[in-house]
Amino acid sequence: MPVLVMKFGGTSVANLDRIRRAAKRVGVEVANGYDVIVIVSAMSGKTNELVGWVGETSPMFDAREYDAVVASGENVTAGLMALTLQEMDIPARSWQGWQVPVLTTSAHSAARIEDIPPENIMSKFDEGMRVAVVAGFQGRSPEGRITTLGRGGSDTTAVAFAAAFGAERCDIYTDVDGVYTADPRVCSKARKLDRIAFEEMLELASLGAKVLQTRSVELAMRYKVRLRVLSSFEGQSGNAGTLVCDEEEIMESNIVAGVAHSRDEAKLTLLSVADRPGIAATIFTALSDANVNVDMIVQNISEEGRTDMTFSCPTDQVGRAEKALDAAHEQDVLNFQELVADTEVAKISVVGIGMRSHTGVAAKMFRVLSVEGINIKVITTSEIKISVLIDRKYMELAVQALHDAFELDKTA
Ligand code: ADP
Ligand code: ASP
Ligand code: MG
């Protein structure tokens, strides 16, 4: 029988009623003739609670135990979903990641899926089981420890299963009815897209649109998985969601596909760094050794052998970055006058494949922000995106103003 993957996010399994509702949807697809692999998240709020408990117990925690704790939220919903399906007389059972097994790297809290041998689940389908409910977000390292895939990782579990089982489609059920031109919680005029190209979705996700985990889009693109985002709250009819697909499958599109924002950004500046060959290598090696994810980088013009170096990273990594750079300073590997951190910034990005062939998008973006009196602190661009760092207090205003200026509420 053809296989379908259906993933239900935290709000879609937030309580027993919602689990029943989700199970009914699964029942419809079973009746349509599919063998279904259901990937579940933890109940909404659960993972945050577990992360909090780990931090309270042990500030410098052992990442292996962190994973053992935070993976547990998904175990509960997987079992409850299987029980609910059984109550509906649908043959189903639950699987934790290690049981499948979902084989991952040993990068705890940010593991990557390496392989999902399908035999175990396939043999159960052959015996008449119709639904395999799998706990999302988790796997097993080569050392036999529980791993997790990073926040939002159940999306990636879902796409990886769709690829491993050659599923007809991977449906991501969530609390919005598709991918929008901007986060609908920030921009009321945001419009749902019927289709979006993999590359645009990849940029939007990596720039802050958390509707899909970035890695899930990467995998879908690589393995040609038909990926759909849709609401678990709306009825079946007219709830087609958004299809993430190849550029060629999209007839018409705006130059700019969407605006993304990322709230938890910080900007750090090293003032008056001795400017000599190898200085950037020294700074960014120290940061990478400390596992700081550096995003944007700007170096000022050098004056009298000294320069300023600015970079951005997630807010929760500022402490690590400061420690690493101060240590390099003390060891005389790096010579700078001062390290200034600004933790009140946000990143706003416009994304669109159309930028490859149209000029003027950057100029328009900067003009719009200037009219609103918003100062740009750092800029980066790629072929299909432009990102700026601004004061966080202007984040919503910037998203809305850019959405208006690029007329994203209208179709091309
Ligand atoms: P789930 O728990 O189902 O995985 P998430 O909270 O991870 O759901 O992702 C869905 C959320 O993503 C939405 O509630 C929405 O606020 C946010 N979001 C951000 N950008 C977008 C966008 N461009 N389109 C749709 N949703 C977006
Ligand atoms: N429960 C995990 C999280 O909140 C994984 C997921 O929901 O995708 O990040
Ligand atoms: Mg999510």
XYZ file of C-alpha atoms and ligand atoms in Angstrom:
449
model
C 0.000 0.000 0.000
C 1.210 3.560 -0.586
C 2.740 5.231 2.459
C 1.805 8.678 3.757
C 3.649 10.586 6.499
C 1.522 12.839 8.730
C 3.253 15.005 11.346
C 1.370 16.682 14.197
C 3.080 19.564 15.999
C 2.774 20.492 19.682
C -0.466 22.486 19.527
C -2.061 19.727 17.430
C -1.504 17.180 20.243
C -1.792 19.609 23.174
C -4.456 17.550 25.004
C -6.467 14.345 24.653
C -9.216 16.033 22.620
C -6.718 17.311 20.086
C -5.035 13.922 19.906
C -8.458 12.423 19.127
C -8.998 15.031 16.463
C -5.635 14.303 14.892
C -6.305 10.562 15.073
C -9.555 11.083 13.138
C -7.568 12.682 10.326
C -5.234 9.737 10.334
C -8.297 7.476 10.155
C -9.452 9.263 6.992
C -6.138 8.562 5.268
C -6.178 4.933 6.411
C -9.656 4.652 4.883
C -8.225 6.217 1.712
C -5.932 3.191 1.490
C -2.657 4.511 2.913
C -0.328 2.889 5.398
C 0.399 5.893 7.589
C 3.490 6.893 9.526
C 2.439 9.453 12.132
C 5.182 11.618 13.624
C 4.232 13.392 16.830
C 5.735 16.301 18.770
C 5.469 16.678 22.523
C 2.351 18.435 23.839
C 2.831 22.184 23.369
C 4.873 23.742 26.172
C 6.204 20.373 27.313
C 9.646 20.603 25.693
C 10.156 24.110 27.120
C 9.268 22.785 30.558
C 11.724 19.904 30.233
C 14.492 22.229 28.999
C 13.783 24.456 32.026
C 14.058 21.534 34.430
C 17.425 20.525 33.000
C 18.772 24.086 33.354
C 17.516 24.341 36.951
C 19.075 21.017 37.902
C 22.425 21.548 36.244
C 23.479 24.859 34.659
C 26.484 23.287 32.881
C 24.519 20.182 31.946
C 25.742 16.983 30.331
C 24.262 17.171 26.811
C 23.560 13.405 26.796
C 21.318 13.715 29.846
C 19.709 16.865 28.411
C 18.676 14.764 25.416
C 17.477 11.910 27.629
C 15.157 14.357 29.414
C 13.888 16.550 26.566
C 13.214 13.599 24.236
C 10.691 12.231 26.717
C 7.862 14.617 25.799
C 7.424 12.880 22.457
C 7.264 9.426 24.071
C 4.059 10.382 25.871
C 2.223 11.665 22.795
C 3.368 8.712 20.666
C 1.869 6.218 23.126
C -1.328 8.234 23.566
C -1.780 8.567 19.803
C -1.345 4.804 19.317
C -3.884 4.099 22.084
C -6.356 6.568 20.566
C -6.050 4.894 17.148
C -6.534 1.452 18.714
C -9.718 2.748 20.371
C -10.882 3.586 16.824
C -10.149 -0.032 15.788
C -7.194 1.023 13.662
C -4.207 -1.338 14.072
C -1.452 0.935 15.384
C 1.578 0.912 17.645
C 4.095 3.460 18.877
C 7.859 3.562 18.309
C 10.456 5.609 20.098
C 13.330 6.813 17.925
C 15.806 4.177 19.138
C 13.332 1.367 18.478
C 12.901 2.099 14.774
C 15.904 2.824 14.865
C 16.451 6.468 13.845
C 20.254 6.499 13.611
C 21.854 9.885 14.168
C 25.224 11.524 14.719
C 26.319 12.009 18.327
C 25.992 15.821 18.226
C 23.695 15.937 21.251
C 20.837 18.487 21.083
C 21.649 19.111 17.399
C 22.022 15.604 15.972
C 21.558 14.830 12.289
C 19.712 11.785 11.031
C 22.080 9.452 9.175
C 19.833 6.504 8.412
C 16.385 5.065 9.083
C 16.354 1.353 8.262
C 12.721 0.749 7.249
C 12.626 -3.029 7.863
C 11.159 -3.053 11.385
C 8.197 -0.852 10.552
C 7.737 -2.395 7.096
C 7.444 -5.893 8.541
C 4.660 -4.650 10.845
C 2.851 -3.054 7.891
C 3.166 -6.430 6.131
C 1.531 -8.086 9.145
C -1.478 -5.769 8.876
C -0.562 -2.843 11.080
C -1.903 0.316 9.420
C -0.342 3.118 11.448
C 3.175 3.430 12.881
C 3.245 6.271 15.394
C 6.798 7.519 15.828
C 8.072 9.922 18.476
C 9.548 12.852 16.555
C 12.656 14.875 17.426
C 14.697 11.925 18.753
C 17.149 9.262 17.669
C 20.049 7.073 18.756
C 23.749 7.891 18.520
C 26.408 5.388 17.410
C 27.250 5.119 21.135
C 23.703 3.950 21.842
C 22.589 7.151 23.596
C 19.332 9.061 23.017
C 19.840 12.143 20.830
C 17.594 15.036 19.804
C 17.546 16.944 16.538
C 17.330 20.563 17.739
C 14.197 22.580 18.463
C 11.466 22.023 15.906
C 13.158 18.741 14.977
C 9.980 16.687 14.529
C 9.566 18.317 11.107
C 12.903 16.797 10.159
C 11.915 13.397 11.553
C 8.815 13.534 9.344
C 10.656 14.399 6.140
C 13.374 11.829 6.846
C 10.720 9.114 7.235
C 9.004 10.224 4.032
C 12.336 9.875 2.211
C 13.224 6.527 3.822
C 9.810 4.967 3.058
C 9.296 6.582 -0.352
C 6.110 8.182 0.961
C 3.693 9.723 -1.494
C 3.666 12.935 0.553
C 4.725 14.383 3.895
C 1.928 16.404 5.506
C 2.940 18.749 8.332
C -0.124 19.560 10.441
C 0.288 22.702 12.524
C -1.576 25.663 14.057
C -1.599 27.787 10.884
C -3.120 26.699 7.576
C 0.074 26.972 5.557
C 3.169 29.011 4.863
C 2.462 32.747 4.798
C 4.232 35.727 3.255
C 5.223 36.668 6.832
C 4.515 35.276 10.287
C 0.716 35.795 10.554
C 1.156 36.475 14.279
C 3.278 39.524 13.501
C 1.727 40.744 10.256
C -2.069 40.655 10.021
C -1.959 41.229 6.263
C 0.202 38.149 5.674
C -1.196 35.992 2.866
C -1.153 32.228 2.678
C 0.856 30.898 -0.247
C -0.542 27.956 -2.234
C 2.975 26.993 -3.262
C 6.477 28.002 -2.311
C 9.778 26.930 -3.867
C 12.136 24.773 -1.779
C 14.889 27.382 -1.980
C 12.658 30.181 -0.752
C 11.311 28.029 2.078
C 14.851 27.068 3.020
C 15.861 30.732 3.321
C 12.689 31.719 5.190
C 13.138 28.845 7.653
C 16.808 29.569 8.279
C 16.039 33.279 8.715
C 13.477 32.693 11.443
C 10.173 31.392 9.992
C 9.812 28.508 12.419
C 6.856 26.921 10.627
C 9.352 24.335 9.303
C 12.734 23.393 10.747
C 15.450 24.373 8.240
C 16.918 20.886 8.095
C 13.537 19.415 7.140
C 13.401 21.646 4.062
C 16.974 20.710 3.141
C 16.085 17.020 3.302
C 12.856 17.478 1.342
C 14.781 19.319 -1.361
C 17.504 16.683 -1.552
C 15.195 13.648 -1.573
C 12.377 15.256 -3.602
C 9.799 14.758 -0.865
C 6.417 16.345 -1.589
C 6.044 18.492 1.493
C 2.771 20.115 2.520
C 2.019 22.407 5.481
C -1.603 22.534 6.624
C -3.866 23.183 9.599
C -4.870 20.483 12.041
C -7.782 22.667 13.156
C -9.595 23.167 9.872
C -11.829 20.621 8.207
C -10.613 18.439 5.367
C -12.306 20.359 2.563
C -10.635 23.521 1.324
C -7.664 22.915 3.614
C -5.034 22.337 0.954
C -2.338 24.198 2.855
C 0.913 25.130 1.155
C 2.901 22.814 -1.076
C 6.668 23.227 -0.871
C 7.884 22.246 -4.324
C 10.340 22.848 -7.160
C 10.522 26.322 -8.627
C 9.322 24.917 -11.981
C 6.007 23.862 -10.440
C 5.125 27.458 -9.616
C 3.478 29.417 -12.412
C 3.515 32.947 -11.095
C 5.293 34.464 -8.175
C 6.230 37.837 -6.726
C 9.834 39.034 -6.835
C 9.795 38.857 -3.063
C 8.120 35.724 -1.679
C 8.155 36.643 1.983
C 9.535 38.520 4.953
C 11.110 36.634 7.855
C 12.125 37.869 11.264
C 14.296 36.497 14.005
C 13.899 37.996 17.458
C 16.714 36.448 19.444
C 19.713 38.023 17.802
C 22.664 39.802 19.372
C 25.351 42.025 17.915
C 28.882 42.006 19.295
C 31.600 44.478 18.348
C 35.302 44.188 19.056
C 36.549 47.772 19.232
C 40.013 48.655 18.063
C 41.373 45.247 17.147
C 44.978 45.102 15.977
C 44.571 44.728 12.199
C 47.002 42.198 10.776
C 46.737 39.154 8.502
C 45.013 36.296 10.288
C 43.005 38.438 12.699
C 39.618 37.307 11.371
C 40.802 33.702 11.477
C 41.825 34.119 15.126
C 38.509 35.683 16.172
C 36.257 33.261 14.367
C 38.275 30.176 15.285
C 37.910 31.113 18.957
C 34.151 31.540 18.425
C 33.751 28.320 16.492
C 35.723 26.376 19.124
C 33.216 27.724 21.655
C 30.302 26.513 19.457
C 29.064 30.034 18.724
C 26.943 30.191 15.564
C 28.139 33.382 13.931
C 25.781 34.803 11.344
C 26.543 38.277 9.973
C 30.058 39.758 9.932
C 31.262 43.308 9.207
C 34.786 44.665 9.387
C 35.339 48.419 9.407
C 38.018 50.238 7.444
C 41.310 50.055 9.260
C 42.903 53.188 10.704
C 46.438 53.296 12.026
C 46.632 49.533 12.112
C 43.457 49.069 14.128
C 39.913 48.170 13.089
C 36.472 47.280 14.521
C 34.936 43.862 13.907
C 31.191 43.283 14.322
C 29.307 40.000 14.188
C 25.917 38.633 15.178
C 24.934 35.414 16.950
C 21.898 34.051 18.841
C 21.247 35.893 22.133
C 21.740 32.789 24.253
C 25.289 32.364 22.919
C 26.533 35.836 23.902
C 27.978 34.606 27.205
C 29.950 31.886 25.421
C 31.200 34.333 22.794
C 32.338 36.865 25.400
C 34.141 34.197 27.388
C 35.958 32.860 24.324
C 37.073 36.308 23.120
C 38.117 37.489 26.590
C 40.177 34.324 26.980
C 41.900 34.956 23.632
C 42.611 38.530 24.783
C 44.119 37.380 28.066
C 46.320 34.841 26.297
C 47.568 37.640 23.998
C 46.263 35.769 20.955
C 43.912 38.650 20.264
C 44.422 42.307 21.047
C 41.359 44.561 21.294
C 40.274 47.535 23.355
C 36.717 46.631 24.248
C 33.974 44.106 23.507
C 30.506 45.660 23.242
C 27.380 43.486 23.170
C 23.966 44.674 22.006
C 21.387 42.022 22.908
C 18.348 44.058 21.854
C 18.457 43.516 18.105
C 16.374 41.546 15.600
C 17.044 40.352 12.090
C 14.600 41.117 9.300
C 14.970 39.490 5.895
C 13.230 39.634 2.544
C 13.432 36.473 0.456
C 12.590 35.734 -3.161
C 13.932 33.844 -6.144
C 12.882 36.824 -8.286
C 15.802 38.798 -6.836
C 18.120 36.798 -9.081
C 16.783 38.644 -12.100
C 15.475 41.915 -10.608
C 17.524 44.778 -9.230
C 16.392 47.404 -6.750
C 15.056 45.178 -3.964
C 17.803 46.182 -1.523
C 17.407 49.871 -2.334
C 13.660 49.624 -1.773
C 14.093 47.730 1.493
C 16.522 50.322 2.876
C 14.260 53.182 1.747
C 11.230 51.679 3.470
C 13.145 51.275 6.731
C 14.510 54.810 6.530
C 11.027 56.273 5.999
C 9.979 54.506 9.218
C 13.013 55.999 10.982
C 14.562 52.566 11.547
C 18.349 52.504 11.641
C 20.120 49.580 9.966
C 23.032 48.201 12.004
C 24.322 45.363 9.811
C 23.436 44.166 6.300
C 24.067 40.856 4.546
C 22.865 39.631 1.183
C 22.838 36.480 -0.894
C 21.451 35.757 -4.333
C 17.863 35.447 -3.070
C 17.771 37.292 0.268
C 18.663 40.533 2.011
C 18.941 40.637 5.796
C 19.329 43.590 8.137
C 19.898 43.869 11.854
C 17.780 46.535 13.580
C 16.699 47.516 17.100
C 14.330 44.819 18.346
C 11.662 47.349 19.341
C 11.074 48.066 15.626
C 10.791 44.416 14.594
C 7.006 44.251 14.068
C 6.930 47.677 12.413
C 9.689 46.671 9.988
C 7.970 43.411 8.998
C 4.663 45.180 8.390
C 6.197 48.105 6.482
C 8.185 45.794 4.200
C 5.164 43.553 3.660
C 3.166 46.626 2.573
C 5.921 48.079 0.404
C 6.484 44.865 -1.528
C 2.688 44.375 -1.775
C 2.914 40.837 -0.507
C -0.790 40.795 0.304
C -1.415 40.704 -3.464
C -0.615 37.897 -5.887
C 1.669 38.567 -8.849
P 4.300 23.153 15.504
O 4.205 23.098 16.988
O 3.086 22.641 14.809
O 5.573 22.558 14.975
P 5.461 25.799 15.254
O 5.085 26.737 16.350
O 6.789 25.174 15.303
O 4.307 24.705 15.136
O 5.315 26.539 13.839
C 4.123 27.188 13.482
C 4.271 28.696 13.749
O 5.218 29.245 12.841
C 3.018 29.497 13.468
O 2.171 29.508 14.582
C 3.567 30.883 13.118
O 3.464 31.792 14.183
C 5.042 30.643 12.843
N 5.481 31.223 11.570
C 6.574 31.998 11.400
N 6.689 32.387 10.141
C 5.666 31.835 9.459
C 5.257 31.892 8.082
N 5.942 32.569 7.147
N 4.136 31.208 7.728
C 3.446 30.503 8.659
N 3.773 30.429 9.955
C 4.871 31.091 10.360
N 9.073 19.108 20.825
C 10.246 19.614 20.146
C 10.318 21.122 20.279
O 9.452 21.727 20.887
C 10.301 19.179 18.721
C 9.163 19.647 17.842
O 8.084 19.971 18.330
O 9.351 19.666 16.631
O 11.246 21.712 19.807
Mg 7.566 23.284 14.860
